[in-house]
Short mmCIF file of N, CA, C and O in Angstrom, two decimals:
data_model
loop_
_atom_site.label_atom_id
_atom_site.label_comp_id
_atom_site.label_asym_id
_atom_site.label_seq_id
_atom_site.Cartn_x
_atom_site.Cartn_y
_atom_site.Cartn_z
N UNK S 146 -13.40 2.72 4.20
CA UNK S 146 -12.14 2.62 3.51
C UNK S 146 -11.58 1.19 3.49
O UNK S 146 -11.07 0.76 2.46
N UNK S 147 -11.67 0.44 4.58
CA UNK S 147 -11.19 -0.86 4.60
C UNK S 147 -11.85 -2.01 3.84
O UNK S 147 -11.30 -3.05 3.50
N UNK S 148 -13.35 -1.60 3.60
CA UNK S 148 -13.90 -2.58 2.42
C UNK S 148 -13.47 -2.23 1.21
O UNK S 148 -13.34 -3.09 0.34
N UNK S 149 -13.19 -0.91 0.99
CA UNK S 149 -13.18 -0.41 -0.50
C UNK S 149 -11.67 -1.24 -0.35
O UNK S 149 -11.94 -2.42 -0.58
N UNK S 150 -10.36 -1.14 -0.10
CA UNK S 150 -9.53 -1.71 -0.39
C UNK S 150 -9.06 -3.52 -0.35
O UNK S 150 -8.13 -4.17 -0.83
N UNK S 151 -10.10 -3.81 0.38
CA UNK S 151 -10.27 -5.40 0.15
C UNK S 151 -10.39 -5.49 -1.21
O UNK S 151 -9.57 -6.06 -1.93
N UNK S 152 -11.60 -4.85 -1.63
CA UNK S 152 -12.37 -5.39 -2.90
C UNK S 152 -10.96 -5.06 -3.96
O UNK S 152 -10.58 -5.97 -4.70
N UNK S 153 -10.22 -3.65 -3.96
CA UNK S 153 -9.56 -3.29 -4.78
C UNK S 153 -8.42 -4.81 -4.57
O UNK S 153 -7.69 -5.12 -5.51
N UNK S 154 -8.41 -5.43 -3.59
CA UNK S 154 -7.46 -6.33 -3.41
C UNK S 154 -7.86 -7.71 -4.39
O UNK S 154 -7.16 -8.45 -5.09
N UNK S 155 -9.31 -7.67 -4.06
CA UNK S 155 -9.64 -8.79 -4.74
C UNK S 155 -9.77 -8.96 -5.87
O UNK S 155 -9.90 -10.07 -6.40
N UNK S 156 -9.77 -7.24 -6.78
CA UNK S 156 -9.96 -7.29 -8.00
C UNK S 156 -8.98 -7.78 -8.81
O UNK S 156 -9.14 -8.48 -9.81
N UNK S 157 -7.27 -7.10 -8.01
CA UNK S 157 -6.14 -8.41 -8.73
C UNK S 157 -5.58 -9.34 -8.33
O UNK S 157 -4.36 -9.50 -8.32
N UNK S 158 -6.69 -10.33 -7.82
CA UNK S 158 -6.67 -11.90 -7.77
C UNK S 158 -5.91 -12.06 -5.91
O UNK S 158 -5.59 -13.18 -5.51
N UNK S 159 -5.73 -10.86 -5.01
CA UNK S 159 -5.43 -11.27 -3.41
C UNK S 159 -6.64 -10.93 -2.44
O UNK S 159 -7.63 -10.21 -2.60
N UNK S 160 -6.17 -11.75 -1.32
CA UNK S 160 -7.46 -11.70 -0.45
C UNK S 160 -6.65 -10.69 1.14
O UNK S 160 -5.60 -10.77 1.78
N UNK S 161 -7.83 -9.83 1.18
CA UNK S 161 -7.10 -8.97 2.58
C UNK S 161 -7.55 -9.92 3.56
O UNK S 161 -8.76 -10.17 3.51
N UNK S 162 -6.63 -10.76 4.82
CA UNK S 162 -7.41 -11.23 5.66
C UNK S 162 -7.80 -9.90 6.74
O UNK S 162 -8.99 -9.56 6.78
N UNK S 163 -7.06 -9.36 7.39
CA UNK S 163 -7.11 -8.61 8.46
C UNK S 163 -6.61 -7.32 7.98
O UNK S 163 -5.70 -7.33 7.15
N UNK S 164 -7.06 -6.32 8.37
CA UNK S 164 -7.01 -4.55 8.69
C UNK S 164 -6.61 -4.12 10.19
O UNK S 164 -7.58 -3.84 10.90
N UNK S 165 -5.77 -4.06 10.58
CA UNK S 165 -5.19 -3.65 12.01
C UNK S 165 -4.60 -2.13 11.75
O UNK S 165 -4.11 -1.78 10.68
N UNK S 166 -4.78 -1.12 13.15
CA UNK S 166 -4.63 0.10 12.90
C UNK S 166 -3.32 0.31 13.82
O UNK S 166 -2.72 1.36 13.57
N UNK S 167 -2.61 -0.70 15.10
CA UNK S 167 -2.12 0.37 15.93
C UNK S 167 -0.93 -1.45 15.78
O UNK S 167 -1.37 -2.60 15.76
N UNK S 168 -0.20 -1.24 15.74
CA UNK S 168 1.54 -1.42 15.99
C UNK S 168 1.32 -3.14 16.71
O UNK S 168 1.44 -4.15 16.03
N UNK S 169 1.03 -3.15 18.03
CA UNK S 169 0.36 -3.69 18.53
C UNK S 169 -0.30 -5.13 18.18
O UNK S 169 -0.09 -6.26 18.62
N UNK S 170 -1.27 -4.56 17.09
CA UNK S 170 -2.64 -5.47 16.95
C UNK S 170 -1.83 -6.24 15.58
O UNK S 170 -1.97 -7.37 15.11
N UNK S 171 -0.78 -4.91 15.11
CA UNK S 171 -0.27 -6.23 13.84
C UNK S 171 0.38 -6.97 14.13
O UNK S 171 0.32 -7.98 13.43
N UNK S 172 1.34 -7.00 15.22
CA UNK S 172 1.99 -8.01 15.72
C UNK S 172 1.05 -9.10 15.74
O UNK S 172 1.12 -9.89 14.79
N UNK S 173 0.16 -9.31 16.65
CA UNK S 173 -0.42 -10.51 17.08
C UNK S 173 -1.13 -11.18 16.28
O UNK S 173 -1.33 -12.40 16.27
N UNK S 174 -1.82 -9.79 15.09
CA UNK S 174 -2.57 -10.61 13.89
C UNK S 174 -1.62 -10.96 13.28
O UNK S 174 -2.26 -11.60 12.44
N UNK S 175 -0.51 -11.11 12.94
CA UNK S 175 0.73 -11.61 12.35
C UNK S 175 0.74 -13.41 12.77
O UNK S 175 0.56 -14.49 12.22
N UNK S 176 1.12 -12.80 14.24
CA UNK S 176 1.65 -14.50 15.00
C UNK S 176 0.11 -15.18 14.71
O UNK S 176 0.15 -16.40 14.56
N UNK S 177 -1.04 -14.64 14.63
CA UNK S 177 -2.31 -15.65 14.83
C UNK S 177 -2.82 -16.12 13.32
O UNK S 177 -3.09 -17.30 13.09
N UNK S 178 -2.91 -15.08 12.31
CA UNK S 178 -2.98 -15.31 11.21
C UNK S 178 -2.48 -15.72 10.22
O UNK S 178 -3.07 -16.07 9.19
N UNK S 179 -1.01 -15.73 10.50
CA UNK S 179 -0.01 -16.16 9.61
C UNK S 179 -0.04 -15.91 7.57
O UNK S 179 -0.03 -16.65 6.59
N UNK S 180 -0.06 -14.79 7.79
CA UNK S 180 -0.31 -14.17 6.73
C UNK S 180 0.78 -14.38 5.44
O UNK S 180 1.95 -14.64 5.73
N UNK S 181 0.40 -14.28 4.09
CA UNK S 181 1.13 -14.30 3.18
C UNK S 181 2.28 -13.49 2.68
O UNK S 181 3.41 -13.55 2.22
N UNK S 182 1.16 -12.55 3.12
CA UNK S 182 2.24 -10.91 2.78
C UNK S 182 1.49 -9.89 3.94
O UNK S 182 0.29 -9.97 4.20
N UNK S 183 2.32 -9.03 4.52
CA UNK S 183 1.84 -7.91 5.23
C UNK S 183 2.48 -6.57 4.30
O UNK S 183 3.56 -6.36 3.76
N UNK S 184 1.45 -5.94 4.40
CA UNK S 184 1.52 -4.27 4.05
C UNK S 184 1.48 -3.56 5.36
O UNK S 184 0.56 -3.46 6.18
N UNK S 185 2.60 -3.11 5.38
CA UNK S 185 3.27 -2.52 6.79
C UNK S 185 3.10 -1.04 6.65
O UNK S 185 3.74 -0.46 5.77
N UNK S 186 2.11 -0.21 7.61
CA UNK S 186 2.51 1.21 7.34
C UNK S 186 3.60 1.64 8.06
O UNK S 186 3.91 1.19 9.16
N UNK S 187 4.23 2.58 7.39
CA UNK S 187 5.74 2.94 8.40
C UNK S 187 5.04 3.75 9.77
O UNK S 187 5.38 3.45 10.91
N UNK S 188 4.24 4.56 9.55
CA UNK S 188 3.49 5.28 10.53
C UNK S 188 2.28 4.43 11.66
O UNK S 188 1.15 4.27 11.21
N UNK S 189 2.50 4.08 12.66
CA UNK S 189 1.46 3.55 13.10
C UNK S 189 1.50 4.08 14.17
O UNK S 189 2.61 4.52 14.45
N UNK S 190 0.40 4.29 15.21
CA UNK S 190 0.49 4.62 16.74
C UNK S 190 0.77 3.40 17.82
O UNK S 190 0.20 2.31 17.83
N UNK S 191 1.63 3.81 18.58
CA UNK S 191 2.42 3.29 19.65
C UNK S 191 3.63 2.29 18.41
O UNK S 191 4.51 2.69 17.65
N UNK S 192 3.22 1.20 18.65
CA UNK S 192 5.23 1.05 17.84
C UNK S 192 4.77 1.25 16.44
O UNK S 192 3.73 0.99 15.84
N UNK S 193 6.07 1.90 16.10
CA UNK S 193 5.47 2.13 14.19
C UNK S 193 6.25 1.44 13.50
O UNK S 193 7.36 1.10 13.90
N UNK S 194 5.73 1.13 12.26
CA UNK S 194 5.63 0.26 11.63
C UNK S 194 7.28 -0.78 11.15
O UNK S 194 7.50 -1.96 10.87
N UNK S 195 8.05 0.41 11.28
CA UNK S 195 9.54 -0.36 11.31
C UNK S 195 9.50 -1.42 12.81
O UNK S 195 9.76 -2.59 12.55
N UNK S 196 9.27 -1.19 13.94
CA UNK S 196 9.59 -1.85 14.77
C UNK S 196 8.84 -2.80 14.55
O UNK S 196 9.34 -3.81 14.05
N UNK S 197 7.56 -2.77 14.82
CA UNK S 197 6.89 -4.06 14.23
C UNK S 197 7.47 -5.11 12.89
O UNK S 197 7.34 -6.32 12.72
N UNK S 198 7.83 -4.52 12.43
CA UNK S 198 8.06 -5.48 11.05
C UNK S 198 9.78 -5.82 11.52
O UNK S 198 10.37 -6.39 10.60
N UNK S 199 10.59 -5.57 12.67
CA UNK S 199 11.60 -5.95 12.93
C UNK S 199 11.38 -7.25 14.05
O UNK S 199 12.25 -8.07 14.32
N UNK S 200 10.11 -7.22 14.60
CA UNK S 200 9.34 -8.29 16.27
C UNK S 200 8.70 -9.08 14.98
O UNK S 200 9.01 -10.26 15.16
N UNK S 201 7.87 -8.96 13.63
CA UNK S 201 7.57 -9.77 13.22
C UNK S 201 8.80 -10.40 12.76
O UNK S 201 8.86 -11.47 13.35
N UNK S 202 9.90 -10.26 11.93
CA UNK S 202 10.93 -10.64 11.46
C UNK S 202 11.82 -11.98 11.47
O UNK S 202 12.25 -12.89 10.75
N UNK S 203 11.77 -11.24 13.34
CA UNK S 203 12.46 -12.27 14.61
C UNK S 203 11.44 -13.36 14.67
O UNK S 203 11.85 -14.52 14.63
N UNK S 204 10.40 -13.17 14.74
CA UNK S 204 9.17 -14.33 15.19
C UNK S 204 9.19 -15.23 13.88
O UNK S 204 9.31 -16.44 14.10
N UNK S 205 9.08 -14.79 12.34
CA UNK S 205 8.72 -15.32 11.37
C UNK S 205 9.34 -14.54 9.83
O UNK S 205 8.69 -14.05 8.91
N UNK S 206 10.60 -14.64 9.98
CA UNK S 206 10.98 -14.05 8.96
C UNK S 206 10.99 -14.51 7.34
O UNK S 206 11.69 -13.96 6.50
N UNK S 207 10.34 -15.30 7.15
CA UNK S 207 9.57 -15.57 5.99
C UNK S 207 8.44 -14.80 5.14
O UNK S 207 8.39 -14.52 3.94
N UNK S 208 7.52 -14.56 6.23
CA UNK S 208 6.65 -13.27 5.86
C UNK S 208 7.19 -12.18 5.44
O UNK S 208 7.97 -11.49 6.11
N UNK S 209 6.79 -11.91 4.19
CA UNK S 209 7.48 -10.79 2.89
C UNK S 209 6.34 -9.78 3.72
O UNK S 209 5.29 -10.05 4.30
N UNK S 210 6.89 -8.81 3.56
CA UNK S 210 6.58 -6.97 4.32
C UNK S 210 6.53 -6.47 3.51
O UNK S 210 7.45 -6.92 2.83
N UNK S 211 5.84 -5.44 2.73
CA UNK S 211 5.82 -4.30 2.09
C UNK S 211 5.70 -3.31 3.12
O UNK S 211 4.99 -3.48 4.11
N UNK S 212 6.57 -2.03 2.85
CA UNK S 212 6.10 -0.74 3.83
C UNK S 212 5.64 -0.19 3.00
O UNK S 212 5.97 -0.23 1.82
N UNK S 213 4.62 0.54 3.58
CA UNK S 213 3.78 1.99 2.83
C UNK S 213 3.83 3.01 3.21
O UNK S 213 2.85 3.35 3.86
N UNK S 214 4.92 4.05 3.03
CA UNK S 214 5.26 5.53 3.56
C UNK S 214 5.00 6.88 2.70
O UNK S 214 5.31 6.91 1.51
N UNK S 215 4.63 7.59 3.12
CA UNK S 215 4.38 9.06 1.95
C UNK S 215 5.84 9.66 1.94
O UNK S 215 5.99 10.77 1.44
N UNK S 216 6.96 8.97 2.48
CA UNK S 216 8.12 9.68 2.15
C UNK S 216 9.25 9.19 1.46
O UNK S 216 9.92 8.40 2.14
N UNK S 217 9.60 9.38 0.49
CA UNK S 217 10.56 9.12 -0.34
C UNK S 217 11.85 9.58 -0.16
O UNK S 217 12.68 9.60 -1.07
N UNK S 218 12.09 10.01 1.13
CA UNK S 218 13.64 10.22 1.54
C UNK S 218 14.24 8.94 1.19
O UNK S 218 13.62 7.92 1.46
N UNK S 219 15.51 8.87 0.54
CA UNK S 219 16.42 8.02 0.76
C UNK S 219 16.75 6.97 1.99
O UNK S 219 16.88 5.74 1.95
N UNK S 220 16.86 8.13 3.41
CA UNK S 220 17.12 7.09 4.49
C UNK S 220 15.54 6.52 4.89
O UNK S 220 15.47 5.37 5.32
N UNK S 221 14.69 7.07 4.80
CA UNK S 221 13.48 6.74 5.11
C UNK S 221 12.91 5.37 4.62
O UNK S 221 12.09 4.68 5.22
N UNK S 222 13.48 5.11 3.43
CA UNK S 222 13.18 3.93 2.48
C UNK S 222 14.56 2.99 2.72
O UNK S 222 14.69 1.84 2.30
N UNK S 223 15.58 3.76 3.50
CA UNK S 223 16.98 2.69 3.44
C UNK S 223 16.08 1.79 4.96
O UNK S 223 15.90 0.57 4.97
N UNK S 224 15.66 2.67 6.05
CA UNK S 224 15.17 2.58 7.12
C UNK S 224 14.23 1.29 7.42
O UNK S 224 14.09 0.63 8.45
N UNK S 225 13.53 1.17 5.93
CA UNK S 225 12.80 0.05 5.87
C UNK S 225 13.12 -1.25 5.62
O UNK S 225 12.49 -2.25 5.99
N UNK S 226 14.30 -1.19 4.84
CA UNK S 226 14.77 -2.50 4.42
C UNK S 226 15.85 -2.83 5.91
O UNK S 226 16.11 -3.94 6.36
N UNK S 227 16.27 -1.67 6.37
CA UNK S 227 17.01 -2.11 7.33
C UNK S 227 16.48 -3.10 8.20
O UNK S 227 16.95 -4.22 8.45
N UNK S 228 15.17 -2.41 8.76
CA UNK S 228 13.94 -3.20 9.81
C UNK S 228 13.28 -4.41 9.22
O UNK S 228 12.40 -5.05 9.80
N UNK S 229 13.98 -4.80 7.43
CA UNK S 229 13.69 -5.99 7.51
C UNK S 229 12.15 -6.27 6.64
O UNK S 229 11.45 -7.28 6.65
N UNK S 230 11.90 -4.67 5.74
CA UNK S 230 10.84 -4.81 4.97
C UNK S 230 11.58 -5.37 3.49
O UNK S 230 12.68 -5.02 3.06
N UNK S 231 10.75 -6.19 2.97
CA UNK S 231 11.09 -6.95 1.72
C UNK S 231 10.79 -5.93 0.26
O UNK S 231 11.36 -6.03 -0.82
N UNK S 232 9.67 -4.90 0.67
CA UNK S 232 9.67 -4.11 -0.45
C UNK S 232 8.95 -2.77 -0.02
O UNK S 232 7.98 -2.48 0.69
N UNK S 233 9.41 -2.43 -0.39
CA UNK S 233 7.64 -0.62 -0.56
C UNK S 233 7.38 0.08 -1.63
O UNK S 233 7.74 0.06 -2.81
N UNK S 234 6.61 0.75 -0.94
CA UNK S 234 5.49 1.06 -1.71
C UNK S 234 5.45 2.97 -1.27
O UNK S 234 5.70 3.36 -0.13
N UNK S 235 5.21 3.61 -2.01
CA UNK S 235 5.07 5.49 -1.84
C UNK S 235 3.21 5.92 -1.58
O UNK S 235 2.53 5.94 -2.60
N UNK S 236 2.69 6.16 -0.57
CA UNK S 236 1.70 6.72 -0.83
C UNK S 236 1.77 8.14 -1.30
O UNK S 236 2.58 9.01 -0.98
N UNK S 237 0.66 8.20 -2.19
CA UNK S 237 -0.64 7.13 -2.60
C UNK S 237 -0.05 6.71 -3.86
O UNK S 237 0.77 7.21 -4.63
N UNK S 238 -0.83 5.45 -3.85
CA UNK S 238 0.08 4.60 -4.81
C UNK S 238 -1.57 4.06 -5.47
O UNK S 238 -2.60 4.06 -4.80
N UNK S 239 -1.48 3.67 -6.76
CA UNK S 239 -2.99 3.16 -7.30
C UNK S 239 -2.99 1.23 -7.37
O UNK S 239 -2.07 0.46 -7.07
N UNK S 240 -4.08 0.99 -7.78
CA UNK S 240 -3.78 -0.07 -7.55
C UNK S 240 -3.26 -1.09 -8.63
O UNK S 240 -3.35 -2.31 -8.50
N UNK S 241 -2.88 -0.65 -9.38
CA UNK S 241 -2.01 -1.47 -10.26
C UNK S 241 -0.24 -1.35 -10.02
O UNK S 241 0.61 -2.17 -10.34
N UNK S 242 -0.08 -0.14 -9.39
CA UNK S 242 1.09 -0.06 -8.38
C UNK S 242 1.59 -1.07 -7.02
O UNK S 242 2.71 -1.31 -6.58
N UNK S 243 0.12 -1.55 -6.54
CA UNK S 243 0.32 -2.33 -5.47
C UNK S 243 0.74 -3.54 -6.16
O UNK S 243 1.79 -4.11 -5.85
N UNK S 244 -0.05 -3.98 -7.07
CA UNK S 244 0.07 -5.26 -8.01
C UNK S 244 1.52 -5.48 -8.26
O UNK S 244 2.07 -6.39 -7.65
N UNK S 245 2.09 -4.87 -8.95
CA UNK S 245 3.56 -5.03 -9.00
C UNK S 245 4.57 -4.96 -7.94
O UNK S 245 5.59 -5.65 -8.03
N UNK S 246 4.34 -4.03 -6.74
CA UNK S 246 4.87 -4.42 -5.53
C UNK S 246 4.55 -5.47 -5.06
O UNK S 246 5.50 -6.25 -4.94
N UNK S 247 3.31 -5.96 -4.63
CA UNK S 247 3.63 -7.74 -4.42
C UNK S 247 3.66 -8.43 -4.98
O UNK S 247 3.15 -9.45 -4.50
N UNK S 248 4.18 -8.56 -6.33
CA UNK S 248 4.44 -9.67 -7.94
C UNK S 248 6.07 -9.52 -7.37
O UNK S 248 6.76 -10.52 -7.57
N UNK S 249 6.70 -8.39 -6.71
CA UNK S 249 7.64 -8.40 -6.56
C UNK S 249 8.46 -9.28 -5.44
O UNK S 249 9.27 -10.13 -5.82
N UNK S 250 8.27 -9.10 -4.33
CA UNK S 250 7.89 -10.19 -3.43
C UNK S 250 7.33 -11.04 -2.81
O UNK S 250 7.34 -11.52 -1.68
N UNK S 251 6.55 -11.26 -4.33
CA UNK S 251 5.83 -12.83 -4.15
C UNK S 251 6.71 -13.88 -4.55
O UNK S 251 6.46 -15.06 -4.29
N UNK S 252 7.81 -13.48 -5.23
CA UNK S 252 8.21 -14.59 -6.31
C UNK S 252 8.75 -15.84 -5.48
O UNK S 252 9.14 -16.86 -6.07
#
């Protein structure tokens, strides 16, 4: 799954550096990689994905966040911008959907 979505990444013109699964590992690939954009899942094991994207924030709040949640509650999506995500995204989302979520906070 993680190659297939590189490539889908690369097909509209972005590069995935890193794939991290647990709360944790995005933090640090954050501080080490210094990434352009992170795609934040709201769900992650041990800290999820709001807290993380509130420790990245504090560290480097320049880095634009997308969250990626299957829930479209109102507070669920207020929840994200609260913690400091710049945009989201609804799974499953295709990939010309992603394209315009980060055209959005790329600018």
């Amino acid at each position: 799954m993680p190659r297939i979505f590189k490539k889908k990444l690369n097909k509209i013109g972005y590069e995935c550096s890193e794939i991290v699964y647990s709360g944790k590992n995005a933090i640090t690939t954050a501080l080490s990689v210094k990434p352009d954009l992170i795609l934040m899942d709201i769900h992650l094991p041990g800290l999820d994905g709001l807290k993380v994207t509130e420790k990245i924030k504090t560290i480097n709040p320049n880095i634009p966040v997308i969250a990626q949640t299957a829930f479209a509650l109102d507070n669920e999506i207020r929840n994200c911008y609260d913690a400091g995500c710049d945009g989201h995204i609804l799974k499953p989302y295709s990939i010309s959907e992603l394209s315009v979520a980060i055209k959005k906070v790329m600018k």
